[in-house]
């Protein structure tokens, strides 16, 4: 998968709140079985249990990744992604789960899942199709530079949930022909064997799940063409709404990033979008975010981008990111990362071998 563009202004879509928080809901359930309370971690990224209970809530890739990493650290479970995926039910995917149940064949169900993945809360990028004689489901990471711990979790969760939900929808006997993971084999492979019940390949070039030919065109037990067609219409409407929301968030992020160190006022943003402040605030609330959260996210990415440059003083970093002074910068970095700016810079430079940022 090609690397997504990384604009020079330091903003990406990772700050946009566009992901349904299904994974975080199930993550909280599984970590609770370990006696781990994720509420402080959710609060750290601006989320609460009450917010996660809202059907309209959307979280950003950054928020999701931060909570996942802490959950792995707190539980010490290297197979946490497997457990979170296996705990899910088709109802967690909302209308998409219903469409998959009503699909004519397993292949049609998979195609619907890929087509409407953006409304299911997926944090990987799904694709599927024939590869020679095989029908293959692929799960790619949205950013190849994602934290390695989080990357493994996301792939584990992706294939675990797909196999679990596939068995619920198509039949308990569904077993992949084989699965290829792009990450190295874990210390304990047995949980993978127990769940997938098929040959496993680690350290592969890509994350791939091969669906047996005996299953791919098998009629689904709950197939219903009328219900399927009606559900797809509703999903199309959801997708159109989601695209409008995402477009708005990206435009605002870019506007803020290009204006730094100045931050356009909310009134100015409303004028730019030929909207009243009340209407724009309502549209952002519908996206599960606020203008303040967007500004915070863009500033955070800009600070992280600048801290990769060892020649910049903290005063210059604060100025370029739009903070009033170094103290405001220190407070913000501690809120985001739990450490001082110089500590964060040292961690960045250690990870890159002392090289400056691109």
Coordinates of C-alpha atoms in Angstrom, one line a residue:
X1 CA 0.0 0.0 0.0
X2 CA 1.5 3.4 -0.9
X3 CA 2.3 5.8 1.8
X4 CA -0.3 8.5 2.2
X5 CA 0.8 12.1 1.5
X6 CA 2.2 14.0 4.5
X7 CA 1.6 17.7 3.8
X8 CA 4.3 20.2 4.7
X9 CA 1.8 22.1 6.9
X10 CA 1.9 19.2 9.3
X11 CA -1.8 18.3 9.2
X12 CA -3.2 14.9 8.3
X13 CA -6.6 13.3 8.6
X14 CA -5.6 11.6 11.9
X15 CA -7.1 14.5 13.8
X16 CA -10.5 14.3 12.1
X17 CA -13.2 12.6 14.1
X18 CA -14.6 10.2 11.5
X19 CA -14.4 6.7 13.1
X20 CA -17.3 5.0 14.8
X21 CA -15.9 4.0 18.2
X22 CA -17.0 0.3 18.1
X23 CA -13.4 -1.0 18.7
X24 CA -13.0 1.3 21.8
X25 CA -16.3 0.1 23.3
X26 CA -15.3 -3.6 23.0
X27 CA -11.8 -2.7 24.1
X28 CA -13.2 -1.2 27.3
X29 CA -15.2 -4.4 27.9
X30 CA -12.2 -6.7 27.4
X31 CA -9.8 -4.6 29.5
X32 CA -12.4 -4.5 32.3
X33 CA -12.0 -8.3 32.5
X34 CA -8.4 -7.7 33.4
X35 CA -9.4 -5.2 36.1
X36 CA -8.1 -2.3 34.0
X37 CA -10.1 0.9 34.0
X38 CA -9.7 2.8 30.7
X39 CA -11.6 5.8 31.8
X40 CA -8.5 7.9 32.6
X41 CA -7.1 7.1 29.2
X42 CA -10.4 8.0 27.5
X43 CA -10.4 11.3 29.4
X44 CA -6.8 12.0 28.3
X45 CA -8.0 12.1 24.7
X46 CA -11.2 13.9 25.4
X47 CA -13.6 11.0 25.6
X48 CA -15.9 9.6 28.3
X49 CA -18.0 6.4 28.8
X50 CA -21.1 8.5 28.2
X51 CA -19.8 9.8 24.9
X52 CA -18.8 6.3 23.8
X53 CA -22.5 5.3 24.4
X54 CA -23.6 7.8 21.8
X55 CA -24.5 6.4 18.4
X56 CA -23.6 9.7 16.7
X57 CA -20.1 9.9 18.3
X58 CA -17.0 9.7 15.9
X59 CA -13.5 9.5 17.2
X60 CA -10.2 10.3 15.4
X61 CA -7.6 7.8 14.4
X62 CA -5.2 9.6 16.9
X63 CA -7.7 9.2 19.7
X64 CA -8.3 5.5 19.0
X65 CA -4.6 4.7 18.6
X66 CA -3.7 6.5 21.9
X67 CA -6.3 4.5 23.9
X68 CA -5.3 1.2 22.2
X69 CA -1.6 1.6 23.0
X70 CA -2.3 2.3 26.7
X71 CA -4.7 -0.6 26.9
X72 CA -2.0 -2.9 25.6
X73 CA 0.6 -1.5 28.1
X74 CA -1.8 -1.8 31.0
X75 CA -3.0 -5.3 30.3
X76 CA 0.3 -6.7 29.1
X77 CA -1.7 -8.8 26.6
X78 CA 0.1 -9.1 23.3
X79 CA -3.0 -10.8 21.8
X80 CA -5.4 -8.1 23.0
X81 CA -6.5 -7.4 19.4
X82 CA -7.6 -11.0 18.9
X83 CA -9.8 -10.9 22.1
X84 CA -11.4 -7.6 21.1
X85 CA -12.3 -8.8 17.6
X86 CA -13.6 -12.1 18.9
X87 CA -15.9 -10.4 21.4
X88 CA -17.9 -8.5 18.7
X89 CA -21.3 -9.3 17.2
X90 CA -22.8 -8.3 13.9
X91 CA -25.0 -5.8 15.8
X92 CA -21.8 -3.8 16.6
X93 CA -21.6 -2.9 12.9
X94 CA -25.1 -1.5 12.8
X95 CA -26.8 -1.4 9.4
X96 CA -23.7 -2.9 7.7
X97 CA -24.0 -6.0 9.9
X98 CA -27.7 -6.3 9.0
X99 CA -26.8 -6.0 5.3
X100 CA -24.2 -8.7 5.6
X101 CA -26.8 -11.0 7.2
X102 CA -29.3 -10.4 4.4
X103 CA -26.6 -10.8 1.6
X104 CA -27.2 -13.5 -1.0
X105 CA -23.7 -15.1 -0.6
X106 CA -20.7 -14.8 1.6
X107 CA -18.9 -13.0 -1.3
X108 CA -21.7 -10.5 -1.5
X109 CA -21.5 -10.0 2.3
X110 CA -17.7 -9.4 2.1
X111 CA -18.1 -7.0 -0.8
X112 CA -20.7 -5.0 1.2
X113 CA -18.3 -4.9 4.1
X114 CA -15.5 -3.5 2.0
X115 CA -17.8 -1.0 0.2
X116 CA -19.2 0.4 3.4
X117 CA -16.2 -0.1 5.7
X118 CA -16.2 3.6 6.6
X119 CA -19.5 3.3 8.5
X120 CA -18.5 0.2 10.5
X121 CA -15.7 1.8 12.6
X122 CA -12.9 0.1 10.8
X123 CA -9.4 1.3 11.6
X124 CA -7.7 -0.7 8.9
X125 CA -8.3 -0.3 5.1
X126 CA -10.1 -3.3 3.7
X127 CA -10.0 -4.6 0.2
X128 CA -11.0 -7.9 -1.3
X129 CA -11.1 -9.8 -4.6
X130 CA -9.7 -12.7 -6.6
X131 CA -6.0 -13.5 -6.6
X132 CA -5.5 -16.3 -9.1
X133 CA -7.7 -19.1 -8.0
X134 CA -8.3 -17.6 -4.5
X135 CA -10.6 -15.0 -3.1
X136 CA -8.6 -12.9 -0.7
X137 CA -9.5 -10.4 2.0
X138 CA -6.8 -7.8 2.7
X139 CA -6.3 -5.5 5.7
X140 CA -3.8 -2.6 5.3
X141 CA -2.8 0.1 7.8
X142 CA -3.9 3.6 6.9
X143 CA -0.4 4.8 7.8
X144 CA 2.7 2.6 7.5
X145 CA 4.3 4.7 10.3
X146 CA 1.7 3.7 12.9
X147 CA 3.0 2.7 16.3
X148 CA 4.1 -1.0 15.9
X149 CA 2.1 -2.1 19.0
X150 CA -1.0 -0.5 17.7
X151 CA -0.4 -1.9 14.2
X152 CA -0.4 -5.5 15.5
X153 CA -3.5 -4.8 17.5
X154 CA -5.4 -3.4 14.5
X155 CA -4.6 -6.3 12.2
X156 CA -5.4 -8.9 14.9
X157 CA -8.7 -7.2 15.6
X158 CA -9.5 -6.8 11.9
X159 CA -9.1 -10.5 11.1
X160 CA -10.4 -11.7 14.4
X161 CA -13.6 -9.7 14.0
X162 CA -14.1 -10.7 10.3
X163 CA -13.8 -14.4 11.1
X164 CA -16.0 -14.2 14.2
X165 CA -18.7 -12.2 12.4
X166 CA -18.4 -14.4 9.3
X167 CA -19.1 -17.5 11.4
X168 CA -22.1 -15.7 13.0
X169 CA -23.5 -14.8 9.6
X170 CA -22.6 -17.7 7.4
X171 CA -22.1 -20.6 9.7
X172 CA -20.0 -21.7 12.6
X173 CA -18.0 -24.1 10.4
X174 CA -16.4 -21.2 8.4
X175 CA -12.6 -21.5 8.5
X176 CA -10.1 -19.5 6.4
X177 CA -8.0 -21.5 3.9
X178 CA -5.0 -19.7 5.5
X179 CA -4.0 -16.3 6.9
X180 CA -0.9 -14.2 6.3
X181 CA 0.2 -11.6 8.9
X182 CA 2.8 -8.9 8.0
X183 CA 4.1 -8.8 11.6
X184 CA 6.5 -11.3 13.2
X185 CA 5.1 -14.4 15.0
X186 CA 4.2 -13.6 18.7
X187 CA 5.7 -15.5 21.6
X188 CA 2.4 -17.4 22.0
X189 CA 0.8 -18.5 18.7
X190 CA -1.7 -20.8 20.3
X191 CA -4.5 -18.2 20.6
X192 CA -4.2 -17.6 16.9
X193 CA -4.5 -21.3 16.2
X194 CA -7.5 -21.7 18.5
X195 CA -9.4 -18.8 16.9
X196 CA -8.6 -19.2 13.2
X197 CA -8.2 -23.0 13.0
X198 CA -6.2 -22.7 9.8
X199 CA -2.5 -22.5 8.6
X200 CA -0.9 -19.2 9.7
X201 CA 2.0 -17.3 8.1
X202 CA 3.8 -14.5 10.0
X203 CA 6.3 -12.0 8.6
X204 CA 4.4 -11.9 5.3
X205 CA 4.6 -9.1 2.8
X206 CA 0.9 -8.2 3.4
X207 CA -2.0 -9.0 5.7
X208 CA -4.2 -11.5 3.7
X209 CA -7.0 -13.9 4.5
X210 CA -7.8 -16.5 1.9
X211 CA -11.5 -17.5 1.8
X212 CA -12.1 -21.2 0.9
X213 CA -13.8 -21.7 -2.5
X214 CA -16.3 -24.0 -0.8
X215 CA -17.6 -21.0 1.2
X216 CA -17.3 -18.0 -1.0
X217 CA -20.4 -18.5 -3.1
X218 CA -22.4 -20.4 -0.5
X219 CA -25.9 -19.0 0.1
X220 CA -26.2 -17.1 3.3
X221 CA -28.7 -18.5 5.9
X222 CA -30.4 -15.1 6.3
X223 CA -30.4 -14.0 2.7
X224 CA -33.3 -11.6 1.8
X225 CA -32.9 -9.6 -1.5
X226 CA -35.6 -7.0 -0.5
X227 CA -34.1 -6.3 2.9
X228 CA -30.6 -6.3 1.4
X229 CA -31.5 -3.7 -1.2
X230 CA -33.3 -1.5 1.3
X231 CA -30.4 -1.6 3.7
X232 CA -27.9 -0.7 1.0
X233 CA -30.0 2.4 0.2
X234 CA -29.7 3.5 3.9
X235 CA -26.0 2.8 3.9
X236 CA -25.5 4.9 0.7
X237 CA -27.2 7.8 2.5
X238 CA -25.0 7.3 5.5
X239 CA -21.9 7.3 3.3
X240 CA -22.9 10.5 1.6
X241 CA -23.5 12.2 4.9
X242 CA -20.1 10.9 6.2
X243 CA -18.3 12.3 3.1
X244 CA -19.8 15.7 3.8
X245 CA -18.7 15.6 7.4
X246 CA -15.2 14.5 6.5
X247 CA -14.9 17.2 3.9
X248 CA -15.8 19.8 6.4
X249 CA -13.3 18.6 9.0
X250 CA -10.5 18.4 6.5
X251 CA -11.2 21.9 5.2
X252 CA -11.2 23.3 8.7
X253 CA -8.0 21.4 9.6
X254 CA -6.2 22.7 6.5
X255 CA -7.5 26.2 7.2
X256 CA -6.1 26.2 10.7
X257 CA -2.8 24.6 9.7
X258 CA -2.2 27.1 6.9
X259 CA -3.0 30.1 9.2
X260 CA -0.7 29.1 12.1
X261 CA 0.7 30.8 14.2
X262 CA -2.5 32.7 14.0
X263 CA -5.8 30.8 14.5
X264 CA -8.8 32.0 12.6
X265 CA -11.7 32.8 14.9
X266 CA -14.8 30.6 14.8
X267 CA -16.7 33.6 13.5
X268 CA -14.2 33.9 10.6
X269 CA -14.5 30.2 9.8
X270 CA -18.3 30.5 9.7
X271 CA -18.0 33.5 7.2
X272 CA -15.6 31.5 5.1
X273 CA -18.2 28.7 4.9
X274 CA -21.1 31.1 4.2
X275 CA -22.7 29.8 7.4
X276 CA -23.9 31.2 10.7
X277 CA -21.8 30.3 13.8
X278 CA -24.8 28.4 15.2
X279 CA -25.1 26.2 12.0
X280 CA -21.4 25.5 11.8
X281 CA -21.3 24.6 15.5
X282 CA -24.2 22.2 15.0
X283 CA -22.5 20.6 12.0
X284 CA -19.4 20.0 14.0
X285 CA -21.4 18.6 16.8
X286 CA -22.9 16.2 14.3
X287 CA -19.4 15.1 13.5
X288 CA -18.7 14.4 17.2
X289 CA -16.2 17.3 17.5
X290 CA -15.8 21.0 18.0
X291 CA -13.7 23.8 16.5
X292 CA -11.6 23.9 19.7
X293 CA -10.9 20.2 19.3
X294 CA -9.8 20.7 15.7
X295 CA -7.5 23.6 16.6
X296 CA -6.0 21.4 19.4
X297 CA -5.4 18.5 17.0
X298 CA -3.7 20.7 14.4
X299 CA -1.5 22.4 17.0
X300 CA -0.5 19.0 18.4
X301 CA 0.6 17.7 15.0
X302 CA 2.4 21.0 14.3
X303 CA 4.3 20.8 17.7
X304 CA 5.2 17.1 17.1
X305 CA 6.4 18.1 13.6
X306 CA 8.5 20.9 14.9
X307 CA 10.0 19.0 17.8
X308 CA 11.6 16.7 15.3
X309 CA 13.8 19.6 14.3
X310 CA 16.6 19.8 17.0
X311 CA 17.7 23.3 15.9
X312 CA 14.4 24.9 16.9
X313 CA 14.2 26.4 20.4
X314 CA 11.1 25.8 22.5
X315 CA 10.3 29.5 22.1
X316 CA 10.3 29.1 18.3
X317 CA 8.2 25.9 18.5
X318 CA 5.7 27.7 20.7
X319 CA 5.5 30.7 18.4
X320 CA 5.1 28.6 15.2
X321 CA 2.4 26.5 16.8
X322 CA 0.4 29.5 17.9
X323 CA 1.0 29.3 21.7
X324 CA 1.3 32.5 23.7
X325 CA 4.6 31.4 25.4
X326 CA 6.7 28.4 26.3
X327 CA 4.7 27.7 29.5
X328 CA 1.5 27.2 27.4
X329 CA 3.5 24.9 25.1
X330 CA 4.7 22.9 28.1
X331 CA 1.2 22.5 29.5
X332 CA -0.1 21.3 26.2
X333 CA 2.6 18.8 25.6
X334 CA 2.2 17.4 29.1
X335 CA -1.5 17.1 28.6
X336 CA -1.0 15.2 25.3
X337 CA 2.0 13.0 26.2
X338 CA 2.5 13.2 29.9
X339 CA 6.0 14.6 29.5
X340 CA 8.0 17.8 28.9
X341 CA 8.7 19.1 25.4
X342 CA 12.4 18.3 25.6
X343 CA 11.7 14.8 26.8
X344 CA 9.3 14.3 23.8
X345 CA 11.9 15.7 21.4
X346 CA 14.5 13.3 22.9
X347 CA 12.1 10.4 22.3
X348 CA 11.4 11.4 18.7
X349 CA 15.1 11.8 17.9
X350 CA 15.9 8.5 19.6
X351 CA 13.3 6.8 17.4
X352 CA 14.8 8.4 14.2
X353 CA 18.4 7.8 15.2
X354 CA 19.0 11.6 15.6
X355 CA 17.7 12.6 12.2
X356 CA 15.5 15.6 11.9
X357 CA 12.0 15.4 10.6
X358 CA 11.2 15.4 6.9

